[in-house]
PDB file of C-alpha atoms in Angstrom:
ATOM      1  CA  UNK A1154     -15.470  12.644  -1.281  1.00 42.00           C
ATOM      2  CA  UNK A1155     -17.238  11.854  -5.039  1.00 43.00           C
ATOM      3  CA  UNK A1156     -16.149  14.968  -7.202  1.00 54.00           C
ATOM      4  CA  UNK A1157     -18.694  17.482  -8.373  1.00 59.00           C
ATOM      5  CA  UNK A1158     -19.502  16.872 -11.928  1.00 66.00           C
ATOM      6  CA  UNK A1159     -21.804  20.777 -12.037  1.00 87.00           C
ATOM      7  CA  UNK A1160     -18.087  22.697 -11.691  1.00 93.00           C
ATOM      8  CA  UNK A1161     -16.280  23.893 -14.118  1.00 93.00           C
ATOM      9  CA  UNK A1162     -13.217  25.417 -13.374  1.00 95.00           C
ATOM     10  CA  UNK A1163     -10.998  27.727 -15.786  1.00 92.00           C
ATOM     11  CA  UNK A1164      -7.767  29.642 -15.845  1.00 91.00           C
ATOM     12  CA  UNK A1165      -8.084  32.806 -16.017  1.00 89.00           C
ATOM     13  CA  UNK A1166      -6.502  36.852 -15.281  1.00 87.00           C
ATOM     14  CA  UNK A1167      -6.281  37.124 -11.615  1.00 87.00           C
ATOM     15  CA  UNK A1168      -6.626  40.907 -12.826  1.00 86.00           C
ATOM     16  CA  UNK A1169     -10.272  39.996 -14.794  1.00 90.00           C
ATOM     17  CA  UNK A1170     -13.761  41.641 -13.272  1.00 87.00           C
ATOM     18  CA  UNK A1171     -14.853  37.888 -12.490  1.00 87.00           C
ATOM     19  CA  UNK A1172     -11.390  37.391 -10.459  1.00 88.00           C
ATOM     20  CA  UNK A1173     -11.728  40.592  -8.392  1.00 85.00           C
ATOM     21  CA  UNK A1174     -15.609  39.669  -7.147  1.00 85.00           C
ATOM     22  CA  UNK A1175     -14.149  36.446  -6.145  1.00 86.00           C
ATOM     23  CA  UNK A1176     -10.780  38.302  -4.366  1.00 80.00           C
ATOM     24  CA  UNK A1177     -12.649  40.811  -2.341  1.00 82.00           C
ATOM     25  CA  UNK A1178     -15.508  38.513  -1.308  1.00 81.00           C
ATOM     26  CA  UNK A1179     -12.122  36.339   0.320  1.00 79.00           C
ATOM     27  CA  UNK A1180     -10.969  39.282   1.565  1.00 73.00           C
ATOM     28  CA  UNK A1181     -13.652  40.503   3.148  1.00 76.00           C
ATOM     29  CA  UNK A1182     -14.505  36.750   4.789  1.00 76.00           C
ATOM     30  CA  UNK A1183     -10.472  36.657   5.879  1.00 66.00           C
ATOM     31  CA  UNK A1184     -10.893  40.401   7.711  1.00 69.00           C
ATOM     32  CA  UNK A1185     -13.821  39.314   9.728  1.00 72.00           C
ATOM     33  CA  UNK A1186     -12.075  36.161  10.502  1.00 65.00           C
ATOM     34  CA  UNK A1187      -8.502  37.138  11.211  1.00 60.00           C
ATOM     35  CA  UNK A1188      -8.495  40.795  11.161  1.00 63.00           C
ATOM     36  CA  UNK A1189      -6.537  40.931   7.861  1.00 59.00           C
ATOM     37  CA  UNK A1190      -7.382  40.294   4.641  1.00 50.00           C
ATOM     38  CA  UNK A1191      -4.478  38.889   2.942  1.00 56.00           C
ATOM     39  CA  UNK A1192      -4.755  41.546   0.031  1.00 53.00           C
ATOM     40  CA  UNK A1193      -1.072  42.119   0.804  1.00 53.00           C
ATOM     41  CA  UNK A1194       0.319  38.771   0.541  1.00 53.00           C
ATOM     42  CA  UNK A1195      -1.157  38.152  -3.840  1.00 52.00           C
ATOM     43  CA  UNK A1196      -0.007  40.337  -6.439  1.00 56.00           C
ATOM     44  CA  UNK A1197      -2.418  39.866  -9.481  1.00 53.00           C
ATOM     45  CA  UNK A1198       0.333  41.271 -11.420  1.00 46.00           C
ATOM     46  CA  UNK A1199       3.047  38.449 -10.834  1.00 53.00           C
ATOM     47  CA  UNK A1200       1.690  36.506 -13.498  1.00 56.00           C
ATOM     48  CA  UNK A1201       3.684  33.396 -13.873  1.00 65.00           C
ATOM     49  CA  UNK A1202       4.204  30.919 -16.469  1.00 77.00           C
ATOM     50  CA  UNK A1203       4.478  28.040 -14.272  1.00 87.00           C
ATOM     51  CA  UNK A1204       1.191  28.551 -12.109  1.00 90.00           C
ATOM     52  CA  UNK A1205      -2.139  30.466 -12.427  1.00 90.00           C
ATOM     53  CA  UNK A1206      -5.842  31.936 -11.443  1.00 89.00           C
ATOM     54  CA  UNK A1207      -8.182  29.398 -11.651  1.00 93.00           C
ATOM     55  CA  UNK A1208     -11.738  30.193 -11.275  1.00 92.00           C
ATOM     56  CA  UNK A1209     -14.766  28.076 -10.542  1.00 93.00           C
ATOM     57  CA  UNK A1210     -18.497  28.375 -11.913  1.00 91.00           C
ATOM     58  CA  UNK A1211     -21.766  26.187 -11.584  1.00 91.00           C
ATOM     59  CA  UNK A1212     -22.750  25.217 -15.018  1.00 90.00           C
ATOM     60  CA  UNK A1213     -25.599  28.138 -14.615  1.00 90.00           C
ATOM     61  CA  UNK A1214     -22.398  30.734 -14.667  1.00 89.00           C
ATOM     62  CA  UNK A1215     -22.228  31.444 -10.657  1.00 89.00           C
ATOM     63  CA  UNK A1216     -19.417  32.232  -9.487  1.00 90.00           C
ATOM     64  CA  UNK A1217     -18.000  29.837  -6.622  1.00 91.00           C
ATOM     65  CA  UNK A1218     -14.347  30.025  -5.514  1.00 90.00           C
ATOM     66  CA  UNK A1219     -11.040  30.715  -6.466  1.00 91.00           C
ATOM     67  CA  UNK A1220      -6.866  29.415  -6.157  1.00 93.00           C
ATOM     68  CA  UNK A1221      -3.977  30.741  -7.579  1.00 91.00           C
ATOM     69  CA  UNK A1222      -0.479  28.871  -8.099  1.00 94.00           C
ATOM     70  CA  UNK A1223       2.475  30.218  -8.180  1.00 92.00           C
ATOM     71  CA  UNK A1224       6.248  29.129  -7.767  1.00 94.00           C
ATOM     72  CA  UNK A1225       7.595  29.503  -3.813  1.00 93.00           C
ATOM     73  CA  UNK A1226      10.798  31.481  -4.283  1.00 89.00           C
ATOM     74  CA  UNK A1227      12.683  30.959  -7.735  1.00 90.00           C
ATOM     75  CA  UNK A1228      10.817  30.905 -10.909  1.00 88.00           C
ATOM     76  CA  UNK A1229      12.580  26.611 -11.135  1.00 93.00           C
ATOM     77  CA  UNK A1230      11.589  25.626  -7.563  1.00 94.00           C
ATOM     78  CA  UNK A1231       9.755  22.116  -7.671  1.00 97.00           C
ATOM     79  CA  UNK A1232       7.895  23.903  -4.339  1.00 97.00           C
ATOM     80  CA  UNK A1233       4.577  25.348  -5.936  1.00 96.00           C
ATOM     81  CA  UNK A1234       2.436  28.260  -3.442  1.00 95.00           C
ATOM     82  CA  UNK A1235      -1.315  28.024  -3.314  1.00 95.00           C
ATOM     83  CA  UNK A1236      -2.703  31.678  -2.812  1.00 90.00           C
ATOM     84  CA  UNK A1237      -6.005  32.816  -2.534  1.00 88.00           C
ATOM     85  CA  UNK A1238      -8.245  29.171  -2.159  1.00 91.00           C
ATOM     86  CA  UNK A1239     -11.794  30.454  -1.762  1.00 88.00           C
ATOM     87  CA  UNK A1240     -15.073  28.255  -1.719  1.00 90.00           C
ATOM     88  CA  UNK A1241     -18.076  30.165  -1.793  1.00 87.00           C
ATOM     89  CA  UNK A1242     -19.920  29.628   2.208  1.00 84.00           C
ATOM     90  CA  UNK A1243     -22.631  26.694   1.143  1.00 85.00           C
ATOM     91  CA  UNK A1244     -20.921  25.766  -2.425  1.00 86.00           C
ATOM     92  CA  UNK A1245     -20.318  22.135  -0.784  1.00 89.00           C
ATOM     93  CA  UNK A1246     -17.128  20.459  -2.732  1.00 93.00           C
ATOM     94  CA  UNK A1247     -16.362  23.315  -4.624  1.00 93.00           C
ATOM     95  CA  UNK A1248     -13.104  23.752  -2.299  1.00 94.00           C
ATOM     96  CA  UNK A1249     -12.098  20.308  -2.445  1.00 96.00           C
ATOM     97  CA  UNK A1250     -12.485  19.927  -6.554  1.00 95.00           C
ATOM     98  CA  UNK A1251     -10.691  23.148  -6.644  1.00 95.00           C
ATOM     99  CA  UNK A1252      -7.950  21.801  -4.369  1.00 97.00           C
ATOM    100  CA  UNK A1253      -8.351  18.526  -6.736  1.00 97.00           C
ATOM    101  CA  UNK A1254      -7.529  21.037  -9.959  1.00 96.00           C
ATOM    102  CA  UNK A1255      -4.367  23.075  -8.647  1.00 96.00           C
ATOM    103  CA  UNK A1256      -2.673  20.270  -7.441  1.00 98.00           C
ATOM    104  CA  UNK A1257      -3.138  18.708 -10.969  1.00 97.00           C
ATOM    105  CA  UNK A1258      -2.188  22.097 -12.319  1.00 95.00           C
ATOM    106  CA  UNK A1259       1.558  21.663 -10.079  1.00 96.00           C
ATOM    107  CA  UNK A1260       2.479  18.283 -10.860  1.00 97.00           C
ATOM    108  CA  UNK A1261       1.864  19.093 -15.311  1.00 95.00           C
ATOM    109  CA  UNK A1262       3.746  22.633 -14.217  1.00 94.00           C
ATOM    110  CA  UNK A1263       6.640  20.017 -12.321  1.00 95.00           C
ATOM    111  CA  UNK A1264       6.134  21.216  -9.186  1.00 97.00           C
ATOM    112  CA  UNK A1265       6.745  18.171  -6.652  1.00 98.00           C
ATOM    113  CA  UNK A1266       5.272  19.712  -3.675  1.00 98.00           C
ATOM    114  CA  UNK A1267       2.524  22.124  -2.700  1.00 98.00           C
ATOM    115  CA  UNK A1268       3.002  24.984   0.433  1.00 97.00           C
ATOM    116  CA  UNK A1269       0.896  27.253   1.982  1.00 97.00           C
ATOM    117  CA  UNK A1270      -0.200  29.379   4.616  1.00 94.00           C
ATOM    118  CA  UNK A1271      -3.333  30.217   6.575  1.00 93.00           C
ATOM    119  CA  UNK A1272      -4.343  31.673   9.808  1.00 89.00           C
ATOM    120  CA  UNK A1273      -4.286  29.427  12.794  1.00 92.00           C
ATOM    121  CA  UNK A1274      -7.590  31.563  13.444  1.00 88.00           C
ATOM    122  CA  UNK A1275      -9.202  30.071  10.283  1.00 88.00           C
ATOM    123  CA  UNK A1276     -10.065  26.666  12.047  1.00 92.00           C
ATOM    124  CA  UNK A1277     -12.031  25.819   9.230  1.00 91.00           C
ATOM    125  CA  UNK A1278      -8.886  25.777   6.720  1.00 93.00           C
ATOM    126  CA  UNK A1279      -6.565  24.469   8.747  1.00 96.00           C
ATOM    127  CA  UNK A1280      -8.997  20.859   9.547  1.00 97.00           C
ATOM    128  CA  UNK A1281      -9.840  21.510   4.968  1.00 97.00           C
ATOM    129  CA  UNK A1282      -6.522  21.101   4.476  1.00 97.00           C
ATOM    130  CA  UNK A1283      -5.518  18.531   6.845  1.00 98.00           C
ATOM    131  CA  UNK A1284      -8.299  16.436   5.723  1.00 98.00           C
ATOM    132  CA  UNK A1285      -6.241  16.581   2.049  1.00 98.00           C
ATOM    133  CA  UNK A1286      -3.749  15.311   3.232  1.00 98.00           C
ATOM    134  CA  UNK A1287      -1.239  18.919   3.716  1.00 98.00           C
ATOM    135  CA  UNK A1288       0.653  18.705   7.311  1.00 98.00           C
ATOM    136  CA  UNK A1289       3.106  21.125   8.902  1.00 97.00           C
ATOM    137  CA  UNK A1290       6.091  22.803   6.529  1.00 98.00           C
ATOM    138  CA  UNK A1291       8.599  24.860   7.840  1.00 96.00           C
ATOM    139  CA  UNK A1292       7.757  28.561   7.745  1.00 95.00           C
ATOM    140  CA  UNK A1293       9.286  30.651   4.705  1.00 93.00           C
ATOM    141  CA  UNK A1294       9.671  34.501   3.916  1.00 92.00           C
ATOM    142  CA  UNK A1295       7.095  36.535   5.955  1.00 90.00           C
ATOM    143  CA  UNK A1296       5.640  33.834   7.522  1.00 92.00           C
ATOM    144  CA  UNK A1297       9.115  32.952   9.607  1.00 94.00           C
ATOM    145  CA  UNK A1298       8.621  33.547  13.112  1.00 94.00           C
ATOM    146  CA  UNK A1299       4.433  34.777  12.588  1.00 91.00           C
ATOM    147  CA  UNK A1300       2.785  32.795  15.542  1.00 91.00           C
ATOM    148  CA  UNK A1301      -0.860  33.687  13.413  1.00 91.00           C
ATOM    149  CA  UNK A1302       0.368  32.095  10.682  1.00 92.00           C
ATOM    150  CA  UNK A1303       0.440  27.968   9.893  1.00 95.00           C
ATOM    151  CA  UNK A1304       2.683  26.825   6.901  1.00 97.00           C
ATOM    152  CA  UNK A1305       1.468  23.400   5.831  1.00 98.00           C
ATOM    153  CA  UNK A1306       2.654  21.323   2.455  1.00 98.00           C
ATOM    154  CA  UNK A1307       1.868  17.897   0.678  1.00 98.00           C
ATOM    155  CA  UNK A1308       4.696  15.834  -1.641  1.00 98.00           C
ATOM    156  CA  UNK A1309       2.215  16.018  -4.856  1.00 97.00           C
TER     157      UNK A1309
END
């Protein structure tokens, strides 16, 4: 797929008003899909030097998506964790552009791999990540033994 050139991706404070609008939209969508908003899995206060919170706008300024990057486990981990990935429905190409941006940021922060967890029921997300080279990895933390979740990863 060709990269979209009508998008602007910025690192912002996850506690900002714009970030919260996108996080609320994501939580609402996940609640409808899974019965769980996923809010408990992301702490906006947990900023890290080896990560960030990114939002996507079109050139008109409309908010289209977001994603967060943080170390998986210890601060010096070689594995980054992708959190709160979201693209507004109908925003074709936004997810792919955002994922490519987060992967590039992860490489710059010295991560050798990127891992994520999503719900098995979120078949669109599972298919999206598979299309972009993500494959099952061993579960970590609260995802160990969580049948409703699937943990995916990609070597960068």
